[in-house]
Coordinates of C-alpha atoms (C1' of nucleotides) in Angstrom, one line a residue:
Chain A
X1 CA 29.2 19.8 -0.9
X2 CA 29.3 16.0 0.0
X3 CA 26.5 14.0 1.3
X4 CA 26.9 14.5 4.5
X5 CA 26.6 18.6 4.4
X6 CA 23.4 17.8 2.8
X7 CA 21.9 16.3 5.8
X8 CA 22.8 18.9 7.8
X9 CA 22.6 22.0 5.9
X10 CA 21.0 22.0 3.2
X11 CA 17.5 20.0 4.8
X12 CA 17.5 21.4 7.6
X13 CA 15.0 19.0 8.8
X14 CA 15.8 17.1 11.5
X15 CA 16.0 17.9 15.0
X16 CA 19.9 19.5 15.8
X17 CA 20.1 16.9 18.6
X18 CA 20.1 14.0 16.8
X19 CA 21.9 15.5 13.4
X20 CA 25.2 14.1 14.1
X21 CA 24.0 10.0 14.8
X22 CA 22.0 10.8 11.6
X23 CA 24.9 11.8 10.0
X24 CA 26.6 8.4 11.1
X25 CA 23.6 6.6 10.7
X26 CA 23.4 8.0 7.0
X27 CA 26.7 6.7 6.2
X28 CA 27.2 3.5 8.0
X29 CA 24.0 2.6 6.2
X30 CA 25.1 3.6 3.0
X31 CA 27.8 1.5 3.8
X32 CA 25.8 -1.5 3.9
X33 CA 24.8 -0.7 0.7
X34 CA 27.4 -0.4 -0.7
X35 CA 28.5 -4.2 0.0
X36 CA 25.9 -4.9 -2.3
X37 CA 26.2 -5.4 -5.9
X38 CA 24.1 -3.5 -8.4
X39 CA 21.2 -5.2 -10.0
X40 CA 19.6 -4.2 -12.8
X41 CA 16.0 -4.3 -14.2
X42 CA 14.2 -3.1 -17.4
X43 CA 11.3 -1.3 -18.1
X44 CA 7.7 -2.2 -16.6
X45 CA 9.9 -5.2 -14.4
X46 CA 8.5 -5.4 -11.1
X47 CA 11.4 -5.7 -8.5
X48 CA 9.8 -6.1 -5.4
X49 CA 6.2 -8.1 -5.7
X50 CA 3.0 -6.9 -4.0
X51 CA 2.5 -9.4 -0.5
X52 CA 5.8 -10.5 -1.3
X53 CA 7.2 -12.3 1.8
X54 CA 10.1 -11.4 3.8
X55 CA 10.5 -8.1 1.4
X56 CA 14.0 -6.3 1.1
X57 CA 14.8 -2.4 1.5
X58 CA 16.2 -1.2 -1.8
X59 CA 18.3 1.4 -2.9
X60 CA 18.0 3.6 -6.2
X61 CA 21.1 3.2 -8.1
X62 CA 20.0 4.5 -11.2
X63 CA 16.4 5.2 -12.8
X64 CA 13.4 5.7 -11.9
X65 CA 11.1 3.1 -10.2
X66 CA 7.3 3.7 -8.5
X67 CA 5.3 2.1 -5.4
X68 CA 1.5 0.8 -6.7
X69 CA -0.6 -0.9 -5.5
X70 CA -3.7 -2.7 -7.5
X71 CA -7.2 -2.8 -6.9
X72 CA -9.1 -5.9 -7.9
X73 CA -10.9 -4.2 -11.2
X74 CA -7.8 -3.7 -12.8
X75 CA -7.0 -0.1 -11.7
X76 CA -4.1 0.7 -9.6
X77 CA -2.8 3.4 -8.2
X78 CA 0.9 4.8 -8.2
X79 CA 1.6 6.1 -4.6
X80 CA 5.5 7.0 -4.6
X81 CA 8.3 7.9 -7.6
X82 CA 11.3 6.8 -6.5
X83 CA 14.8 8.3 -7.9
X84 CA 17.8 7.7 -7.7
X85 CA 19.6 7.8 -4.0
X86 CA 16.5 7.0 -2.4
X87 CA 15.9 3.9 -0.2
X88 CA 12.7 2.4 -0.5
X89 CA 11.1 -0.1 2.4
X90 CA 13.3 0.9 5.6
X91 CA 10.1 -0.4 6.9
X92 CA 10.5 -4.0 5.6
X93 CA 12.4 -4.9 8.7
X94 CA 9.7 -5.5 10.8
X95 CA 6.8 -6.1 8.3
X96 CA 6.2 -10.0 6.7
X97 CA 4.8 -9.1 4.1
X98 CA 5.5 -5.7 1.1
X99 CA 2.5 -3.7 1.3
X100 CA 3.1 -2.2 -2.5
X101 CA 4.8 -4.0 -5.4
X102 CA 7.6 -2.0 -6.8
X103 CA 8.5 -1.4 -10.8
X104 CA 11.3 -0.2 -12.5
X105 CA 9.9 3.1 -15.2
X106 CA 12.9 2.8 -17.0
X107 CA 16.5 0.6 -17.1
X108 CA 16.9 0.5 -12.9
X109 CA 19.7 -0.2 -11.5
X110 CA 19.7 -1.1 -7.2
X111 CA 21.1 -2.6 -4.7
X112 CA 19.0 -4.7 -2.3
X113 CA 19.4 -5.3 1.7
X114 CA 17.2 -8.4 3.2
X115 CA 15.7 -7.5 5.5
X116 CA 17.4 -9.6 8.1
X117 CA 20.3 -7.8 7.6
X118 CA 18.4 -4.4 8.0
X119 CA 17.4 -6.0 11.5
X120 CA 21.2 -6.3 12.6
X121 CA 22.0 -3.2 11.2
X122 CA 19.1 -0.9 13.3
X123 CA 20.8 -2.6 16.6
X124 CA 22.5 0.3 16.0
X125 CA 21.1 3.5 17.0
X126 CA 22.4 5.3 14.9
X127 CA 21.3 3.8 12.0
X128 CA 17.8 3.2 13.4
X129 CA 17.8 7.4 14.1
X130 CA 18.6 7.0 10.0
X131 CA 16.0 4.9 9.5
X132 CA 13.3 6.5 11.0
X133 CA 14.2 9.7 8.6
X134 CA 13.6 7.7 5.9
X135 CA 10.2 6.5 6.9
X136 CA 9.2 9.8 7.6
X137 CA 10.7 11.1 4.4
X138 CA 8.3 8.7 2.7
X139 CA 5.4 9.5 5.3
X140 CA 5.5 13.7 4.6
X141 CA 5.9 13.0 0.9
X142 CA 2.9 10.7 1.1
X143 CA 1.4 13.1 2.9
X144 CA 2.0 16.0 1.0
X145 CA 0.7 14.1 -2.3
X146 CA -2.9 13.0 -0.3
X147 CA -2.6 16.9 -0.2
X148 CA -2.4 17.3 -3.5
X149 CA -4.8 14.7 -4.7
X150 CA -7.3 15.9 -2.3
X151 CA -7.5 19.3 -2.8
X152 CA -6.5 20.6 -6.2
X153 CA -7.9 19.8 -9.9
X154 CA -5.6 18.4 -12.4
X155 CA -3.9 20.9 -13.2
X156 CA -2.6 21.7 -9.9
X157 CA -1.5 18.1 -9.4
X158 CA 0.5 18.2 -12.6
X159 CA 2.1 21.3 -11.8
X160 CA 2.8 19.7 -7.5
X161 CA 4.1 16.7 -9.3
X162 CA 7.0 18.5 -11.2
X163 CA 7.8 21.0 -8.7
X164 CA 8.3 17.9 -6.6
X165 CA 10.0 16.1 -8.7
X166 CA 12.4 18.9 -9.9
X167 CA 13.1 20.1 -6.3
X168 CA 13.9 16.2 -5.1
X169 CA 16.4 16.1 -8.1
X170 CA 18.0 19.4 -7.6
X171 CA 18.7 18.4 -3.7
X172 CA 20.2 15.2 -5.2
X173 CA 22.5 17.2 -7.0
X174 CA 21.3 15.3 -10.1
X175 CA 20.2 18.0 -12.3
X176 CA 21.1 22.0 -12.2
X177 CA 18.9 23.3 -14.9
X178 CA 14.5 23.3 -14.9
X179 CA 14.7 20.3 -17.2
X180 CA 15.0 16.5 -16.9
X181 CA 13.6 13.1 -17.6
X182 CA 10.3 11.6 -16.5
X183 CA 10.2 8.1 -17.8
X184 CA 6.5 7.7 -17.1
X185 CA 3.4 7.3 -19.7
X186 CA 0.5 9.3 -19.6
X187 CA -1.1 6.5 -18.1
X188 CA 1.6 6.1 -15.2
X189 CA 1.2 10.2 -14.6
X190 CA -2.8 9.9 -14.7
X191 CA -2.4 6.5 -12.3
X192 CA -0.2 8.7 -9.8
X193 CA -2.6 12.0 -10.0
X194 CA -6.0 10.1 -9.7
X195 CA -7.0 11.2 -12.9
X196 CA -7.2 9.5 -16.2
X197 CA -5.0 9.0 -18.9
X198 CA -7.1 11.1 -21.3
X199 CA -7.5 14.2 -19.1
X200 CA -3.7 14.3 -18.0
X201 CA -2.8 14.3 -22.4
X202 CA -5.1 17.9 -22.1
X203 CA -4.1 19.5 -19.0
X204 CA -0.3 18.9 -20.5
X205 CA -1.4 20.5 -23.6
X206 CA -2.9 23.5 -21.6
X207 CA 0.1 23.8 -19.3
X208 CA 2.3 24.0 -22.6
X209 CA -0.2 26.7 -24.3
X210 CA 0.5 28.5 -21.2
X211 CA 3.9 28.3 -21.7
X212 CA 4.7 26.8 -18.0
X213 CA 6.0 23.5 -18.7
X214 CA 6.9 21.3 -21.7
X215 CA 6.5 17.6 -21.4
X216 CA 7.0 15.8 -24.7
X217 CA 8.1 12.4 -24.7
X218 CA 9.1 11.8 -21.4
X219 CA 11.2 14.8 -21.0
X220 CA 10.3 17.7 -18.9
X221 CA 11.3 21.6 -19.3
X222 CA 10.0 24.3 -17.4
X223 CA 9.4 27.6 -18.5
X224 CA 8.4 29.6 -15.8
X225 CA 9.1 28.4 -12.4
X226 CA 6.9 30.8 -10.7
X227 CA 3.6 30.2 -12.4
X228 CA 4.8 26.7 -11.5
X229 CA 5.1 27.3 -8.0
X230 CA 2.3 29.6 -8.2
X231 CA 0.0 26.7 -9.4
X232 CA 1.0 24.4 -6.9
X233 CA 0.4 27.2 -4.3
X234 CA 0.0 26.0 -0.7
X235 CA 2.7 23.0 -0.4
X236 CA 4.9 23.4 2.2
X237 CA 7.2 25.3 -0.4
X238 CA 10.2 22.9 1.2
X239 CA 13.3 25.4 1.2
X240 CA 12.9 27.2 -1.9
X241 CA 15.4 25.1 -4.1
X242 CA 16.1 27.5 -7.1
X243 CA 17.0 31.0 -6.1
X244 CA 16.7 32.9 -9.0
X245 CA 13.7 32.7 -11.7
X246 CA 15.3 29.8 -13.8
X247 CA 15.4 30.6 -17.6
X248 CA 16.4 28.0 -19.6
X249 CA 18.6 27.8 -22.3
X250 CA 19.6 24.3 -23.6
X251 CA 17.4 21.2 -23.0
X252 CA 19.8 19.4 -21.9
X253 CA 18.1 17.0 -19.5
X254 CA 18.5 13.3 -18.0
X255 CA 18.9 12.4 -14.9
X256 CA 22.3 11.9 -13.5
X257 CA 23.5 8.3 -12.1
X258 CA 24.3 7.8 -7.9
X259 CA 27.8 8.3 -6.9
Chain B
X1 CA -6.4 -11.6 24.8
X2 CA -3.8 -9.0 26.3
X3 CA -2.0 -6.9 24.5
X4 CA 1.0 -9.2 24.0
X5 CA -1.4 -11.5 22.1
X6 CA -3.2 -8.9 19.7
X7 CA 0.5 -8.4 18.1
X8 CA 1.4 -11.2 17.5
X9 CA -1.3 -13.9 16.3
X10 CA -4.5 -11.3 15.8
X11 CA -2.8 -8.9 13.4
X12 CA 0.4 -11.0 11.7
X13 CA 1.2 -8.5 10.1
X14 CA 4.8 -8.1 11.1
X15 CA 8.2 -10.3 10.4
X16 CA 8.3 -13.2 12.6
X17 CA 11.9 -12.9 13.0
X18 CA 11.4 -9.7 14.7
X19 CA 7.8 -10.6 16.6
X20 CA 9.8 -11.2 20.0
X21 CA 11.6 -8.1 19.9
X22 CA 8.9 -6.0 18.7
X23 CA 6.8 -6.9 21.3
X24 CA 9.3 -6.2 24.2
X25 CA 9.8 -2.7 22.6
X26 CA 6.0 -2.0 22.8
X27 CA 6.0 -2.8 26.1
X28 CA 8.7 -0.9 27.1
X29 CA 7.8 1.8 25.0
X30 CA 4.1 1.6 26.7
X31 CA 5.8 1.6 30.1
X32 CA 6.9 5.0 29.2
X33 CA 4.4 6.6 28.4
X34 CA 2.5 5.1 31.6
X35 CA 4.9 7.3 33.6
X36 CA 3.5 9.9 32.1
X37 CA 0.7 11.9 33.1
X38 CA -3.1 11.6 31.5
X39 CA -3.4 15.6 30.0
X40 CA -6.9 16.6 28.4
X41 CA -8.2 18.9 25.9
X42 CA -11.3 20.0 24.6
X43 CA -13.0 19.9 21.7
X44 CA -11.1 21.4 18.6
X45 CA -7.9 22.4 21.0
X46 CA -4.8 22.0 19.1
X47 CA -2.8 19.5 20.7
X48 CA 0.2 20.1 19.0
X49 CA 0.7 23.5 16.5
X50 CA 1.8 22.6 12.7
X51 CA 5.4 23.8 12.6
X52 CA 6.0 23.5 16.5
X53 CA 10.1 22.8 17.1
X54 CA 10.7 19.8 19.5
X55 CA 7.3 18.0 18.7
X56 CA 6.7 15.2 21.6
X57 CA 4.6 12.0 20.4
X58 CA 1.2 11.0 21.8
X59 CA -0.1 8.1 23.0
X60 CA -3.6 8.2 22.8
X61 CA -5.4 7.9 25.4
X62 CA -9.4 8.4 25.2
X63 CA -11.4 10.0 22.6
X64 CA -10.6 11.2 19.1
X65 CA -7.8 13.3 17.8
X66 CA -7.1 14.3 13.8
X67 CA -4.3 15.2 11.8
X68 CA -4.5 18.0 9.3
X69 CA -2.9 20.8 6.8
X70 CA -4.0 23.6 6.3
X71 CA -3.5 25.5 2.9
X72 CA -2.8 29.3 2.7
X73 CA -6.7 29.8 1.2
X74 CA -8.2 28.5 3.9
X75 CA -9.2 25.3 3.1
X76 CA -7.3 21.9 5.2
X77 CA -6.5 18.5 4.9
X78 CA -7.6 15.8 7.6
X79 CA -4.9 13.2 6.9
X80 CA -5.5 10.8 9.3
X81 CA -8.0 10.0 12.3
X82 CA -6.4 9.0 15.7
X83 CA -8.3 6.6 18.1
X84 CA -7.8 5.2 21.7
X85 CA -4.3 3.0 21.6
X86 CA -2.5 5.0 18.6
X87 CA 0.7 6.9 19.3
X88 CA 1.5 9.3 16.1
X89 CA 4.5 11.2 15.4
X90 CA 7.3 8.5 16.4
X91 CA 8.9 10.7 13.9
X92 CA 9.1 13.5 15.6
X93 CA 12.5 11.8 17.7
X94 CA 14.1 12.9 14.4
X95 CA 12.4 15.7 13.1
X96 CA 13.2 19.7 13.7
X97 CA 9.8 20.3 13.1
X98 CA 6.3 19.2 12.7
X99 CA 4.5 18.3 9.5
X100 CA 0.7 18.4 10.7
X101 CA -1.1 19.6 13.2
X102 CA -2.8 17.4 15.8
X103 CA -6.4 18.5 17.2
X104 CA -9.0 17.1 19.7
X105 CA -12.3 15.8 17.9
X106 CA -14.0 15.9 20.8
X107 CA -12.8 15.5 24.8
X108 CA -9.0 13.9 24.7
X109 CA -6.8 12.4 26.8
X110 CA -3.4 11.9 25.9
X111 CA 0.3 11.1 27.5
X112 CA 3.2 13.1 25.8
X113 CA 6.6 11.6 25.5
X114 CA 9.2 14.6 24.8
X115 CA 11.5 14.1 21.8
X116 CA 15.0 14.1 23.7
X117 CA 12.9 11.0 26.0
X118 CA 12.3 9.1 22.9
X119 CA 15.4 9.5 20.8
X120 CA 16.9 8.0 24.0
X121 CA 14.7 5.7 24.3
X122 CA 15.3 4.5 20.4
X123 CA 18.8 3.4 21.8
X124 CA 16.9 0.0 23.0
X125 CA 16.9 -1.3 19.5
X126 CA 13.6 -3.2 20.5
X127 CA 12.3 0.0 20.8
X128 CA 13.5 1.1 17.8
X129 CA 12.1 -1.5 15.7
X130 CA 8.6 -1.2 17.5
X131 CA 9.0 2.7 16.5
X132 CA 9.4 1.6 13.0
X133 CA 6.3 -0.7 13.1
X134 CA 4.2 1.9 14.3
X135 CA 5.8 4.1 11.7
X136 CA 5.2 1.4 8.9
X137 CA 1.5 0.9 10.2
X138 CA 1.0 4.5 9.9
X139 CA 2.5 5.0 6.2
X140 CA 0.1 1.6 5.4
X141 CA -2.3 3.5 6.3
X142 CA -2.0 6.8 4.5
X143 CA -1.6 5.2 1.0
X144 CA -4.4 3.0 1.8
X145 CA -6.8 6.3 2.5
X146 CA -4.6 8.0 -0.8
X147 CA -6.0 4.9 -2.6
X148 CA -9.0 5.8 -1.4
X149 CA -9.0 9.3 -2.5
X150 CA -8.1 9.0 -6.1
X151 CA -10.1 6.3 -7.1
X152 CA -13.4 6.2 -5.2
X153 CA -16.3 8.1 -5.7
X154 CA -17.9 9.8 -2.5
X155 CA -19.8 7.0 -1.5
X156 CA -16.9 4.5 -1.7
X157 CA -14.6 7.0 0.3
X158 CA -17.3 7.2 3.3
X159 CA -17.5 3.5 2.9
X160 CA -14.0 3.1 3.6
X161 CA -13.7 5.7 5.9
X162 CA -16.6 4.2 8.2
X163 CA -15.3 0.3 7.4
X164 CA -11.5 1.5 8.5
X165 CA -12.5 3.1 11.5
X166 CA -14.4 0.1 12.4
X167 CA -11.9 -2.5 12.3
X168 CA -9.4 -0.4 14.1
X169 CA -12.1 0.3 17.0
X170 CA -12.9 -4.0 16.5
X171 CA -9.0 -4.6 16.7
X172 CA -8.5 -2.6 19.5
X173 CA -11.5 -4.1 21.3
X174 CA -13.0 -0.9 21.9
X175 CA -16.0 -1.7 20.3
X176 CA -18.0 -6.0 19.6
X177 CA -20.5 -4.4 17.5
X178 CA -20.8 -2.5 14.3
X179 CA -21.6 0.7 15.7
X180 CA -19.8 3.2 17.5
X181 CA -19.4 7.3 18.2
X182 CA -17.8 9.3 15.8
X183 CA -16.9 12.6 16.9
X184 CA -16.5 14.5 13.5
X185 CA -18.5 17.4 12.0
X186 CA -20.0 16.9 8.1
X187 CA -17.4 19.4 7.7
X188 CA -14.7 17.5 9.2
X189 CA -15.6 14.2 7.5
X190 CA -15.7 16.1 4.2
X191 CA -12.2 17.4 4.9
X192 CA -11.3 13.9 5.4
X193 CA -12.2 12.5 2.3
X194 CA -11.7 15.7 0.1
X195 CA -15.4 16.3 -1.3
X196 CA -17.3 19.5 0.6
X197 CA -19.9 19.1 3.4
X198 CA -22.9 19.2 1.1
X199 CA -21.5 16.3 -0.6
X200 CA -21.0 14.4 2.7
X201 CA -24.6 15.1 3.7
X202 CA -26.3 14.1 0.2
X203 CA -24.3 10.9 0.0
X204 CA -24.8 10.0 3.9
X205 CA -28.5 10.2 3.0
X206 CA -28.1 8.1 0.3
X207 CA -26.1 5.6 2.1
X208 CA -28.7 5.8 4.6
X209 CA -31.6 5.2 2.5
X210 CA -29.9 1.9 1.1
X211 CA -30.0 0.9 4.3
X212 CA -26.2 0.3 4.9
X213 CA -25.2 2.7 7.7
X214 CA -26.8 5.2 9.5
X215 CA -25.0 7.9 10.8
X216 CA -26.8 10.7 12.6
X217 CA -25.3 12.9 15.3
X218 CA -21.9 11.4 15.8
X219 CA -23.2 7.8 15.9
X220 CA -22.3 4.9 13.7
X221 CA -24.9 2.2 13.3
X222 CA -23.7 -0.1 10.3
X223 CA -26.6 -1.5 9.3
X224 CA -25.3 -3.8 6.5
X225 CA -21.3 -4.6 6.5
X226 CA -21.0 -6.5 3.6
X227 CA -22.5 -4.2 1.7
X228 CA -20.2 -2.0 3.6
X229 CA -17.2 -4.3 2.2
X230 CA -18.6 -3.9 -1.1
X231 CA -18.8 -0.4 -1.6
X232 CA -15.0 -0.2 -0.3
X233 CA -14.1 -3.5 -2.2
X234 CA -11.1 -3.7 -3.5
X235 CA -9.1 -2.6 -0.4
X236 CA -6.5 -4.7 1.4
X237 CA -9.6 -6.2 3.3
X238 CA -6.8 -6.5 6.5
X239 CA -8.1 -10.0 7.9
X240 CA -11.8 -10.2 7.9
X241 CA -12.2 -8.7 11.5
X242 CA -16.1 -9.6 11.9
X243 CA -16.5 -13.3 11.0
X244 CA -20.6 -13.5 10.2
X245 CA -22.5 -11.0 9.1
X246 CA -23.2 -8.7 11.6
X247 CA -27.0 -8.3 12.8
X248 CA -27.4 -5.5 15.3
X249 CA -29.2 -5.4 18.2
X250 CA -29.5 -2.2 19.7
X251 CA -27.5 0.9 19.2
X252 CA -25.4 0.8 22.0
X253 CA -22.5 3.0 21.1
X254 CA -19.8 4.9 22.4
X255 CA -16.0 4.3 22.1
X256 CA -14.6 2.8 24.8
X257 CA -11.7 3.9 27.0
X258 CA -7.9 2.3 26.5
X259 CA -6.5 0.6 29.6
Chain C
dC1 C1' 5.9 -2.2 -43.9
dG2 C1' 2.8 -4.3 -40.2
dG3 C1' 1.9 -4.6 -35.4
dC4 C1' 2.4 -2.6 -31.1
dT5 C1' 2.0 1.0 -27.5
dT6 C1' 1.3 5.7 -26.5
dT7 C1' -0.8 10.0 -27.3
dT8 C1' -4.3 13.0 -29.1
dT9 C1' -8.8 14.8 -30.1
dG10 C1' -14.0 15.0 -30.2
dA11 C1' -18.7 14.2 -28.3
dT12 C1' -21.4 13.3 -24.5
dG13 C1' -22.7 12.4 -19.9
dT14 C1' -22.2 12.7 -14.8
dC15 C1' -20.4 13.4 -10.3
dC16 C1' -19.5 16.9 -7.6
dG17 C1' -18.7 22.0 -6.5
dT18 C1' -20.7 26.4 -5.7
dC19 C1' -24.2 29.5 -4.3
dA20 C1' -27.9 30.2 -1.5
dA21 C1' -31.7 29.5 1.5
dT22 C1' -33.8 26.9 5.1
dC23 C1' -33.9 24.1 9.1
dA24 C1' -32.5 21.7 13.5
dG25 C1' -30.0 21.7 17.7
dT26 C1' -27.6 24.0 21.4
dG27 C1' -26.5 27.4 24.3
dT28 C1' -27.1 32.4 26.2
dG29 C1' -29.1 36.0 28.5
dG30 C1' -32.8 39.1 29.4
Chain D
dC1 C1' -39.5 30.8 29.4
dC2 C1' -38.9 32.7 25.2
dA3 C1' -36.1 35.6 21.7
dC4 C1' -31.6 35.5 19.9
dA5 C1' -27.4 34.0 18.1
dC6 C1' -24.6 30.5 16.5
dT7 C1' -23.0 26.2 14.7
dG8 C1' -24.0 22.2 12.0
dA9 C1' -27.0 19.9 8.7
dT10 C1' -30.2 19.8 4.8
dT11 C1' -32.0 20.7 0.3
dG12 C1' -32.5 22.8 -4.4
dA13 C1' -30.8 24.9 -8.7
dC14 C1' -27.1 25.4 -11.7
dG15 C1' -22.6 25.0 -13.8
dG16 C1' -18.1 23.0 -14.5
dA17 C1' -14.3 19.7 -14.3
dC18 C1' -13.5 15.4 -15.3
dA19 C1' -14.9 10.4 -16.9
dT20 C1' -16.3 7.6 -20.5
dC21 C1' -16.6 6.1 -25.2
dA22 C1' -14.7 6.0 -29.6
dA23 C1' -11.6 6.7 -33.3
dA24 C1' -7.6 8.3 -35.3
dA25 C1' -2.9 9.8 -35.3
dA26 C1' 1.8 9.3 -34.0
dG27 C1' 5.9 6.9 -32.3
dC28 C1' 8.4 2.8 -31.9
dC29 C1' 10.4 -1.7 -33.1
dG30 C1' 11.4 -6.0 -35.5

DNA sequence: CGGCTTTTTGATGTCCGTCAATCAGTGTGG
DNA sequence: CCACACTGATTGACGGACATCAAAAAGCCG
């Protein structure tokens, strides 16, 4: 299974009639990218600036970066993770100026596209088709996190997060087991879930007591998928992603590097 | 001021490189719908069914629509609030399927533009890159209200609902003073922001009683907007859409209708 | 070993949810 | 024209989830 049966099988997402100039679009895209070279970036580095002008679309080489935004007292909310193989800011072609800043959570590594190039390359239908995906890749998982943040208590929003997180890695292919790396503080998690840094330390140490998930220093197992699930009841349950109930064996986690 | 104009010098928002283009494509993309014909719907009609295959984009027309999720127990999300000018679910050229739900507020009309129609439309890569502005303008728009959500308490969220909705009626010109018709239930404000009903109607008393907006049966009346500004500080404040401070008159509501 | 960040835990208060009853407005039909 | 039903809004009493404040413990690094 290569990238491109991904696309087309196993998200069945997209509407059949434009799965094959998605297809192309995916790769010529990818392409692009691939002219680029990797840059890297450490910990708590902001790559892309809030208001930045003229702001370019980036790809996740390797790491894990997040979207936040700042409000004037010092608080700020974290609106998107970002992981590895997914491109952030298709929407940077038209826009002047970056709506969010972006930061590396751990060593990053990317590979950037100005956006004038981005222009030239949605002349191409195809690769416009592609970009529009993206966007509304970004816009459901938005979406589905207002969800979250709306409508269920902390506990709930820790258990959406890691379902979400471990189902986006598994259809990357970068993890097979129900453990991997979060490189976020308490204080990142807290800033992403709308609650604070204090409450997120005791709903992890409740989720652990009831044996569903184990987060200790930035890596993540889960113990039982279904109470998981269970607890984040009511998402659009994507395609379920792990067939069988997952029992772990090893902690053997971190997340894989891009192709 | 024609619509030309309102793209590109009132809200400068977008990439000057791509200005021109982007304002052909709304124009052409605006043509299309105009071929269209004006359909209605009543009150609380779903427009277009969560889940429905081939979901066509909307254009807007008069009155107000919503976006929402339902969850299996019952309770829903109102992601976003649609006004006279929007079109929502560009997305939907690529998508197999729906994410939300799109209902009538109160008495709608709306053009539909097919899938199939738009995807070949999207060939015109002016029309692509207005898709992605609209797209882009959209996503701004969720994280913004997801900012909202996790860090304001219920006053601030109302404030920012009430303050949003009012410079989008300003920008569109539907309304030149700080009141206007808002078609939602308690309920379906409540769902909005993600508090309950009683909630809503405790904290629009209070808001009332500090004298900053009134709102009583489905009318606006802002009575003080920078108190208004203050209670939602800390948002992108777009640009300053009113200039003074705004002194009302008379209560002379009612959203207008688009051209 | 300091000095730093990150996590943990306790005590206390509050915003908001829940439950429940009442009220106002609108429409319906006898 | 007045019951009647129904939806939407209002208000009170009470409890709980989470915030805040504060301090200490645990990692981490030079």
């Amino acid at each position: 299974m290569r990238q491109g049966d991904r696309l087309s099988t196993t998200t069945p997402v997209y509407a059949p009639a434009a799965a094959e100039d998605l297809l192309l679009g995916a790769q010529l895209l990818r392409r692009a990218f691939l002219e680029t070279p990797v840059l890297s970036a450490d910990r708590d580095k902001v790559v892309v600036p809030a208001d930045s002008p003229e702001p370019p679309v980036l790809l996740i080489h390797r790491g894990v970066a997040y979207q936040s935004t700042a409000l004037p007292d010092g608080r700020r909310t974290i609106v998107d993770i970002l992981l590895p193989g997914d491109i952030v800011g298709v929407d940077h072609a038209v826009l002047r100026r970056s709506h969010h800043e972006i930061v590396a959570a751990n060593t990053l590594g990317y590979r950037l596209l100005p956006p004038d190039k981005l222009r030239q390359l949605l002349r191409d239908p195809r690769i416009a088709l592609r970009a529009m995906a993206l966007a509304s890749e970004v816009s459901r998982r938005t979406s589905r996190h207002l969800t979250v943040v709306t409508r269920f208590d902390a506990r709930g929003r820790l258990a959406a997060m890691i379902l979400g997180l471990y189902d986006r890695l598994r259809r990357q292919d970068l993890i097979s087991r129900p453990t991997f790396n979060l490189p976020l503080t308490q204080e990142q998690i807290a800033d992403h879930l709308g609650i604070t840094m204090v409450h997120v330390s005791r709903t992890l140490r409740r989720i652990r007591e009831e044996r569903m998930v184990v987060i200790d220093r930035q890596v993540v197992v889960i113990l039982d998928i279904a109470a998981l699930r269970h607890a984040a009841a009511g998402l659009s349950a994507d395609e379920q992603a792990a067939p069988g109930k997952a029992a772990i064996t090893r902690p053997e986690p971190l997340i894989a590097e891009l192709s």
